Structures are given as C-alpha cells and as structure tokens.
Short mmCIF file of C-alpha atoms and ligand atoms in Angstrom, two decimals:
data_model
loop_
_atom_site.label_atom_id
_atom_site.label_comp_id
_atom_site.label_asym_id
_atom_site.label_seq_id
_atom_site.Cartn_x
_atom_site.Cartn_y
_atom_site.Cartn_z
CA UNK C 20 89.05 128.23 -60.91
CA UNK C 21 90.82 131.57 -61.41
CA UNK C 22 92.59 131.93 -64.76
CA UNK C 23 93.92 135.38 -63.97
CA UNK C 24 95.19 136.50 -60.60
CA UNK C 25 96.38 140.03 -59.99
CA UNK C 26 97.80 140.79 -56.55
CA UNK C 27 98.86 144.22 -55.26
CA UNK C 28 99.68 145.53 -58.74
CA UNK C 29 101.50 148.88 -58.88
CA UNK C 30 102.52 150.87 -61.93
CA UNK C 31 103.64 154.46 -62.32
CA UNK C 32 104.74 156.60 -65.26
CA UNK C 33 107.22 159.14 -63.88
CA UNK C 34 105.28 161.00 -61.21
CA UNK C 35 101.89 159.63 -62.30
CA UNK C 36 100.65 156.71 -60.26
CA UNK C 37 98.53 154.84 -62.84
CA UNK C 38 97.81 151.66 -60.82
CA UNK C 39 97.91 151.83 -57.06
CA UNK C 40 97.63 148.42 -55.36
CA UNK C 41 95.11 146.64 -57.60
CA UNK C 42 94.06 143.06 -56.78
CA UNK C 43 91.40 140.85 -58.39
CA UNK C 44 90.96 137.44 -59.93
CA UNK C 45 89.02 136.26 -62.97
CA UNK C 46 87.21 132.90 -63.05
CA UNK C 47 87.21 130.57 -66.08
CA UNK C 48 84.39 131.31 -68.50
CA UNK C 49 83.42 134.65 -66.96
CA UNK C 50 83.05 137.99 -68.63
CA UNK C 51 85.00 140.12 -66.18
CA UNK C 52 84.61 143.88 -66.45
CA UNK C 53 87.16 146.54 -65.58
CA UNK C 54 84.98 149.63 -65.23
CA UNK C 55 86.06 153.16 -64.50
CA UNK C 56 86.45 156.69 -65.89
CA UNK C 57 89.15 157.76 -68.34
CA UNK C 58 92.55 157.82 -66.69
CA UNK C 59 91.53 155.41 -63.90
CA UNK C 60 94.30 152.93 -64.78
CA UNK C 61 92.21 150.31 -66.60
CA UNK C 62 94.35 150.00 -69.72
CA UNK C 63 97.58 149.94 -67.73
CA UNK C 64 96.15 147.13 -65.58
CA UNK C 65 95.15 144.93 -68.52
CA UNK C 66 98.40 145.72 -70.34
CA UNK C 67 100.23 144.29 -67.30
CA UNK C 68 97.96 141.20 -67.49
CA UNK C 69 98.74 140.86 -71.21
CA UNK C 70 102.49 141.18 -70.57
CA UNK C 71 102.72 144.41 -72.56
CA UNK C 72 103.86 146.43 -69.56
CA UNK C 73 106.18 145.59 -66.69
CA UNK C 74 104.59 146.25 -63.29
CA UNK C 75 106.59 148.20 -60.69
CA UNK C 76 105.23 145.93 -57.97
CA UNK C 77 102.84 143.08 -57.30
CA UNK C 78 102.13 139.78 -59.01
CA UNK C 79 100.26 138.82 -62.16
CA UNK C 80 99.51 135.21 -62.98
CA UNK C 81 97.66 133.99 -66.11
CA UNK C 82 96.99 130.23 -66.26
CA UNK C 83 99.61 130.07 -63.50
CA UNK C 84 102.19 131.65 -65.83
CA UNK C 85 104.06 134.95 -65.66
CA UNK C 86 103.00 137.25 -68.54
CA UNK C 87 106.57 138.49 -69.05
CA UNK C 88 108.61 135.33 -68.48
CA UNK C 89 106.18 133.03 -70.28
CA UNK C 90 105.21 135.52 -72.99
CA UNK C 91 105.60 133.06 -75.88
CA UNK C 92 103.30 130.45 -74.32
CA UNK C 93 100.72 133.00 -73.27
CA UNK C 94 100.60 134.56 -76.73
CA UNK C 95 98.90 131.34 -77.93
CA UNK C 96 96.33 131.51 -75.11
CA UNK C 97 95.50 135.20 -74.76
CA UNK C 98 94.04 137.43 -77.49
CA UNK C 99 94.34 141.16 -77.00
CA UNK C 100 92.33 143.96 -78.55
CA UNK C 101 93.81 147.22 -77.43
CA UNK C 102 92.66 150.74 -78.10
CA UNK C 103 93.65 152.22 -81.46
CA UNK C 104 95.23 149.13 -82.97
CA UNK C 105 97.38 150.46 -85.76
CA UNK C 106 97.81 148.47 -88.93
CA UNK C 107 99.59 149.44 -92.17
CA UNK C 108 97.25 151.63 -94.26
CA UNK C 109 97.35 149.43 -97.34
CA UNK C 110 96.76 146.10 -95.57
CA UNK C 111 93.33 144.72 -96.54
CA UNK C 112 90.87 143.27 -94.01
CA UNK C 113 91.22 139.64 -95.14
CA UNK C 114 95.01 139.97 -95.47
CA UNK C 115 95.29 141.33 -91.93
CA UNK C 116 93.31 138.41 -90.51
CA UNK C 117 95.20 135.82 -92.54
CA UNK C 118 98.51 137.35 -91.45
CA UNK C 119 97.52 137.29 -87.79
CA UNK C 120 96.09 133.76 -88.12
CA UNK C 121 99.52 132.60 -89.34
CA UNK C 122 101.04 133.51 -85.94
CA UNK C 123 98.96 130.85 -84.16
CA UNK C 124 99.10 127.08 -83.98
CA UNK C 125 95.32 126.60 -84.04
CA UNK C 126 93.73 129.74 -85.49
CA UNK C 127 90.07 130.47 -86.17
CA UNK C 128 88.86 130.58 -89.78
CA UNK C 129 89.47 134.20 -90.91
CA UNK C 130 86.59 134.06 -93.44
CA UNK C 131 84.14 133.00 -90.73
CA UNK C 132 85.32 135.75 -88.36
CA UNK C 133 84.96 138.32 -91.14
CA UNK C 134 81.33 137.24 -91.59
CA UNK C 135 80.61 137.12 -87.84
CA UNK C 136 81.84 140.68 -87.43
CA UNK C 137 79.87 141.95 -90.41
CA UNK C 138 83.02 142.79 -92.37
CA UNK C 139 82.13 140.61 -95.40
CA UNK C 140 81.59 143.55 -97.80
CA UNK C 141 84.89 145.07 -96.62
CA UNK C 142 87.11 142.00 -96.90
CA UNK C 143 89.20 143.59 -99.70
CA UNK C 144 89.18 147.12 -98.30
CA UNK C 145 92.53 148.59 -97.16
CA UNK C 146 92.80 149.53 -93.47
CA UNK C 147 92.94 153.30 -94.08
CA UNK C 148 89.66 153.19 -96.04
CA UNK C 149 87.69 151.64 -93.16
CA UNK C 150 85.37 153.71 -90.96
CA UNK C 151 86.10 154.00 -87.23
CA UNK C 152 83.52 151.34 -86.44
CA UNK C 153 84.91 148.95 -89.07
CA UNK C 154 88.46 149.40 -87.72
CA UNK C 155 87.07 148.65 -84.28
CA UNK C 156 85.41 145.43 -85.48
CA UNK C 157 88.59 144.39 -87.29
CA UNK C 158 90.58 144.86 -84.07
CA UNK C 159 88.08 142.59 -82.26
CA UNK C 160 88.46 139.98 -85.02
CA UNK C 161 92.26 140.18 -84.68
CA UNK C 162 91.94 139.55 -80.92
CA UNK C 163 89.88 136.42 -81.63
CA UNK C 164 91.71 135.01 -84.67
CA UNK C 165 94.12 132.94 -82.56
CA UNK C 166 91.20 131.07 -80.94
CA UNK C 167 92.34 132.38 -77.54
CA UNK C 168 91.17 130.97 -74.20
CA UNK C 169 91.21 134.49 -72.78
CA UNK C 170 90.27 137.58 -74.79
CA UNK C 171 91.20 141.00 -73.42
CA UNK C 172 89.03 143.65 -75.04
CA UNK C 173 89.70 147.33 -74.34
CA UNK C 174 86.93 149.86 -75.03
CA UNK C 175 85.29 147.32 -77.29
CA UNK C 176 82.41 149.45 -78.50
CA UNK C 177 83.80 152.98 -78.33
CA UNK C 178 83.00 154.72 -81.60
CA UNK C 179 80.30 152.25 -82.61
CA UNK C 180 76.71 153.34 -83.26
CA UNK C 181 74.03 151.87 -80.98
CA UNK C 182 73.07 149.05 -83.36
CA UNK C 183 76.69 148.05 -83.98
CA UNK C 184 77.25 148.18 -80.23
CA UNK C 185 74.39 145.75 -79.56
CA UNK C 186 75.59 143.45 -82.36
CA UNK C 187 79.05 143.45 -80.77
CA UNK C 188 77.58 142.57 -77.37
CA UNK C 189 75.78 139.58 -78.92
CA UNK C 190 79.03 138.50 -80.53
CA UNK C 191 80.86 138.70 -77.19
CA UNK C 192 78.16 136.57 -75.58
CA UNK C 193 78.57 133.96 -78.32
CA UNK C 194 82.35 133.97 -77.78
CA UNK C 195 81.80 133.47 -74.05
CA UNK C 196 79.35 130.64 -74.77
CA UNK C 197 82.21 128.88 -76.57
CA UNK C 198 84.08 128.89 -73.23
CA UNK C 199 86.39 131.85 -73.77
CA UNK C 200 87.09 133.92 -70.65
CA UNK C 201 86.72 137.60 -71.43
CA UNK C 202 88.25 140.64 -69.75
CA UNK C 203 86.37 143.71 -70.84
CA UNK C 204 87.67 147.22 -70.20
CA UNK C 205 84.86 149.72 -70.43
CA UNK C 206 83.56 153.07 -69.30
CA UNK C 207 80.00 152.26 -70.46
CA UNK C 208 77.71 151.33 -67.59
CA UNK C 209 75.16 149.75 -69.89
CA UNK C 210 77.82 147.51 -71.41
CA UNK C 211 79.07 146.44 -67.98
CA UNK C 212 75.55 145.80 -66.71
CA UNK C 213 74.54 143.79 -69.77
CA UNK C 214 77.65 141.66 -70.25
CA UNK C 215 79.68 141.25 -67.09
CA UNK C 216 79.43 138.41 -64.57
CA UNK C 217 81.77 140.26 -62.22
CA UNK C 218 83.26 143.72 -62.23
CA UNK C 219 86.20 145.55 -60.74
CA UNK C 220 85.27 149.20 -60.38
CA UNK C 221 88.50 151.18 -60.66
CA UNK C 222 88.92 154.82 -59.75
CA UNK C 223 92.23 156.72 -59.51
CA UNK C 224 94.27 153.55 -59.81
CA UNK C 225 92.44 151.68 -57.04
CA UNK C 226 89.76 149.00 -56.95
CA UNK C 227 86.81 150.55 -55.12
CA UNK C 228 84.46 147.57 -55.52
CA UNK C 229 84.51 144.00 -56.80
CA UNK C 230 81.19 142.22 -57.34
CA UNK C 231 78.48 141.28 -59.84
CA UNK C 232 76.61 144.27 -61.32
CA UNK C 233 73.49 143.37 -59.27
CA UNK C 234 75.59 142.84 -56.13
CA UNK C 235 77.22 146.25 -56.54
CA UNK C 236 73.87 147.97 -56.90
CA UNK C 237 72.19 146.27 -53.95
CA UNK C 238 75.25 146.72 -51.71
CA UNK C 239 75.28 150.49 -52.10
CA UNK C 240 71.60 151.19 -52.78
CA UNK C 241 69.27 148.46 -51.49
CA UNK C 242 66.25 150.79 -51.62
CA UNK C 243 63.57 150.64 -54.28
CA UNK C 244 60.85 153.14 -55.07
CA UNK C 245 57.32 152.51 -56.31
CA UNK C 246 55.17 155.27 -57.80
CA UNK C 247 51.48 154.97 -58.61
CA UNK C 248 48.17 156.82 -58.73
CA UNK C 249 45.55 155.07 -56.55
CA UNK C 250 41.95 154.81 -57.77
CA UNK C 251 40.60 155.68 -54.29
CA UNK C 252 41.96 157.57 -51.25
CA UNK C 253 44.57 155.58 -49.39
CA UNK C 254 45.75 156.29 -45.84
CA UNK C 255 49.58 156.50 -45.73
CA UNK C 256 49.54 154.61 -42.43
CA UNK C 257 48.48 151.36 -44.17
CA UNK C 258 51.65 151.64 -46.21
CA UNK C 259 54.01 152.72 -43.42
CA UNK C 260 52.78 149.77 -41.30
CA UNK C 261 54.33 147.38 -43.84
CA UNK C 262 57.77 146.19 -42.64
CA UNK C 263 59.15 146.58 -46.18
CA UNK C 264 58.27 150.29 -46.36
CA UNK C 265 60.70 152.95 -45.11
CA UNK C 266 58.94 156.11 -46.35
CA UNK C 267 55.80 157.33 -48.09
CA UNK C 268 55.60 160.69 -49.81
CA UNK C 269 53.09 162.30 -52.16
CA UNK C 270 53.70 164.16 -55.35
CA UNK C 271 50.34 165.58 -56.48
CA UNK C 272 48.01 162.61 -57.08
CA UNK C 273 50.99 160.27 -57.05
CA UNK C 274 52.02 158.12 -54.08
CA UNK C 275 55.75 157.41 -53.79
CA UNK C 276 56.66 154.45 -51.59
CA UNK C 277 60.31 153.77 -50.70
CA UNK C 278 61.45 150.51 -49.16
CA UNK C 279 63.50 147.34 -49.33
CA UNK C 280 63.05 143.58 -49.78
CA UNK C 281 59.92 142.34 -51.52
CA UNK C 282 58.47 145.84 -51.65
CA UNK C 283 56.39 145.48 -54.79
CA UNK C 284 54.69 142.29 -53.58
CA UNK C 285 53.93 143.81 -50.15
CA UNK C 286 52.43 146.99 -51.62
CA UNK C 287 50.45 145.15 -54.33
CA UNK C 288 48.94 142.79 -51.71
CA UNK C 289 47.94 145.71 -49.50
CA UNK C 290 46.30 147.53 -52.39
CA UNK C 291 44.42 144.36 -53.39
CA UNK C 292 43.13 143.93 -49.82
CA UNK C 293 41.78 147.50 -49.95
CA UNK C 294 40.39 146.92 -53.47
CA UNK C 295 42.42 149.83 -54.81
CA UNK C 296 43.38 149.80 -58.45
CA UNK C 297 46.47 151.76 -59.50
CA UNK C 298 47.40 153.68 -62.62
CA UNK C 299 50.86 154.69 -63.89
CA UNK C 300 52.67 152.12 -61.72
CA UNK C 301 56.47 152.42 -61.89
CA UNK C 302 59.17 150.57 -59.99
CA UNK C 303 62.47 152.43 -59.73
CA UNK C 304 65.71 150.83 -58.64
CA UNK C 305 69.22 152.16 -58.43
CA UNK C 306 71.42 151.56 -61.46
CA UNK C 307 75.08 150.73 -61.73
CA UNK C 308 75.54 154.44 -62.42
CA UNK C 309 74.06 155.26 -58.97
CA UNK C 310 76.28 152.61 -57.38
CA UNK C 311 79.31 154.18 -59.02
CA UNK C 312 78.46 157.64 -57.68
CA UNK C 313 77.94 156.16 -54.22
CA UNK C 314 81.30 154.38 -54.37
CA UNK C 315 83.43 157.17 -55.81
CA UNK C 316 81.60 160.42 -55.08
CA UNK C 317 81.43 161.34 -58.79
CA UNK C 318 79.76 160.21 -62.00
CA UNK C 319 81.57 157.90 -64.36
CA UNK C 320 81.38 160.25 -67.33
CA UNK C 321 82.32 163.54 -65.58
P1 ADP Z 11 92.35 154.26 -68.41
O1 ADP Z 11 92.55 153.07 -69.28
O2 ADP Z 11 91.48 153.97 -67.23
O3 ADP Z 11 91.85 155.47 -69.17
P2 ADP Z 11 95.24 154.42 -68.28
O4 ADP Z 11 95.77 153.16 -67.72
O5 ADP Z 11 95.30 154.60 -69.76
O6 ADP Z 11 93.74 154.66 -67.75
O7 ADP Z 11 96.00 155.66 -67.62
C1 ADP Z 11 96.16 155.81 -66.22
C2 ADP Z 11 97.01 157.04 -65.96
O8 ADP Z 11 98.32 156.84 -66.47
C3 ADP Z 11 96.50 158.30 -66.64
O9 ADP Z 11 96.75 159.40 -65.79
C4 ADP Z 11 97.31 158.39 -67.90
O10 ADP Z 11 97.43 159.73 -68.32
C5 ADP Z 11 98.64 157.82 -67.45
N1 ADP Z 11 99.36 157.13 -68.53
C6 ADP Z 11 98.90 156.08 -69.26
N2 ADP Z 11 99.82 155.65 -70.14
C7 ADP Z 11 100.90 156.46 -69.98
C8 ADP Z 11 102.19 156.55 -70.62
N3 ADP Z 11 102.55 155.69 -71.58
N4 ADP Z 11 103.02 157.51 -70.17
C9 ADP Z 11 102.67 158.37 -69.20
N5 ADP Z 11 101.49 158.35 -68.57
C10 ADP Z 11 100.60 157.41 -68.96
#
C-alpha cells in the first residue's frame, strides 16, 4: 500500500524550475531512494512531501493526508532530517534529543538513540563543539526521536568517513526492520544500491527512471562481460555458437566474452566440455552508475 503519493509535482523559485512534473509513490516499509546530482530538485521534492514547501502544482498525499493542511497530524508520523540542521550552539546532544522528544506523543528513548548513533561519549557536548560527522548523526537521531512511521533523510551520509557511513547504513536497515518507511535523498550510487528497494532517478527536475536498483541496471544495460585466460587454445566459434553470447574479443592472452542471460553458466559448461581450465576469471556487469549515464547522458558526480 502506498504511504506517499506524489502526482505531477511542480515547484519553481523565480525563474528556476526546481521540480518539473515529478510523480512517484512509496510503499509501506520500503527504503525509497531519490537519487540525482546536485541541483536536480531532490530536496525541493522531499520538502514538499514533508510539508515544508508549498508546491506550485500537483498533488502530494502522505497517509492519505495533505502535508500542508494536515501538518499537525503528520508531524507525529513523519520524521525529517534535512541538510544542515541548525541548532543553537550551546545546546548539548542529550538536551537537544530530550527537547525534540518532548514534541511527540510517543517518542523514542533519547538515551538509547544516543547509544545507537555512537554519540554516547558526546552526550554532554554542545552542538558547536561537534564534528561534521557528529552533527550529521545527531540530525539523524532528531529525525528518529519521534518514533516516526516515515523518516525522510536528506544526504544522510554526506561528510561521514567510510566507516561511519557503513555504520549509518546498518542503522538505517535496523530502522527499516522495525517497519519504518524511509525516503532517502542521496547522490551516492553505492548508498542507493546498498539500501534502496526502489529508486526515483531525478535529473533537472524530472524523474528519468523509477525502479529497483537491479531493475534499473538490467533495463539499460542487460549485457554482461566475462574475462578469462584459457589453459589451452579455444576456437572463438565455440563461444559465438552459444545463444547467450553476443561478441567475443581478445585482449592479449585474455578472452573477453560479452552476452546476456545465463552467460556465465553457458560459458563455464562449454569450457568444461572442452576440458579447458581458466585463470583470472572475472565477471563484469553494469553498475547503477552506468545506468545513470545511460539514462541522463552524464555522470552523477560531474
Ligand atoms: P538537490 O536537492 O537535488 O540538490 P534542490 O531541490 O536543492 O536540488 O534544488 C533544485 C534547484 O532549485 C537548484 O537549481 C537550486 O539552485 C534551486 N533552489 C533550491 N532552493 C532554492 C531557494 N530557496 N531559492 C532559489 N532557488 C533554489
């Protein structure tokens, strides 16, 4: 069942069209990704979902409610972590969480959240003495302190080091396992690939694709490539006769086989029949990055 429905959303700032006819829906319990380069309109889109911006056109429905008209009810159901959350400099970590918890009818336990986000040693540290990564983790904790049924997380792991980023991903998976629906704004492919059940790829204010990460990749780039060094000479024709194979090329001693479907199984069976052993076997498949280039004509991080 969709918990969020966005239909033909439009939003401009003066002459800048930030969101140009965006539609998607988010299913209960999913991690839904909004992926795209800087300036694509991701934040504006989720701000409209969160009721923080008024759309110029289109419809947004969250639990069947209107984010602007039903703002008070939705505040209890939707937790929002936005970029650069600003808190008073002198407010301490535990104080901030206790303050935010007091806004909700059924909040999470601030002390437990502090531990889960690895902020235990910083519980009495004022906001302006936190590192960028610690501020980031505090803003995630603030989004979760109301025990929301939907959490909207914008650029969740920007500014975190690789270990902190992986820890945050594990935390998000645990939150999802508790049944929270998550909307994740990101420009990190790896994050989208690892976490998201479905993704809206947004470029220049428009949705250019809507699918699972694997679905996006196979839709735009179904081909796979296998590279290996055979232990004995192998006639290319044996390979090109396989229905799965579309091309065979050589690169020095290396054979490069391109194809679709169950390519690895077909090639491995053929090699076994010819009693050929292989060295340096590698299977290459397109990534979400490749899919993005195919869809938009440019790289995500350009
Ligand atoms: P993203 O989150 O994908 O980086 P944004 O939604 O922040 O994209 O921005 C989309 C476009 O709208 C950009 O061109 C940005 O410069 C512009 N924009 C965003 N917020 C404002 C604002 N408050 N005033 C004017 N222009 C804005």
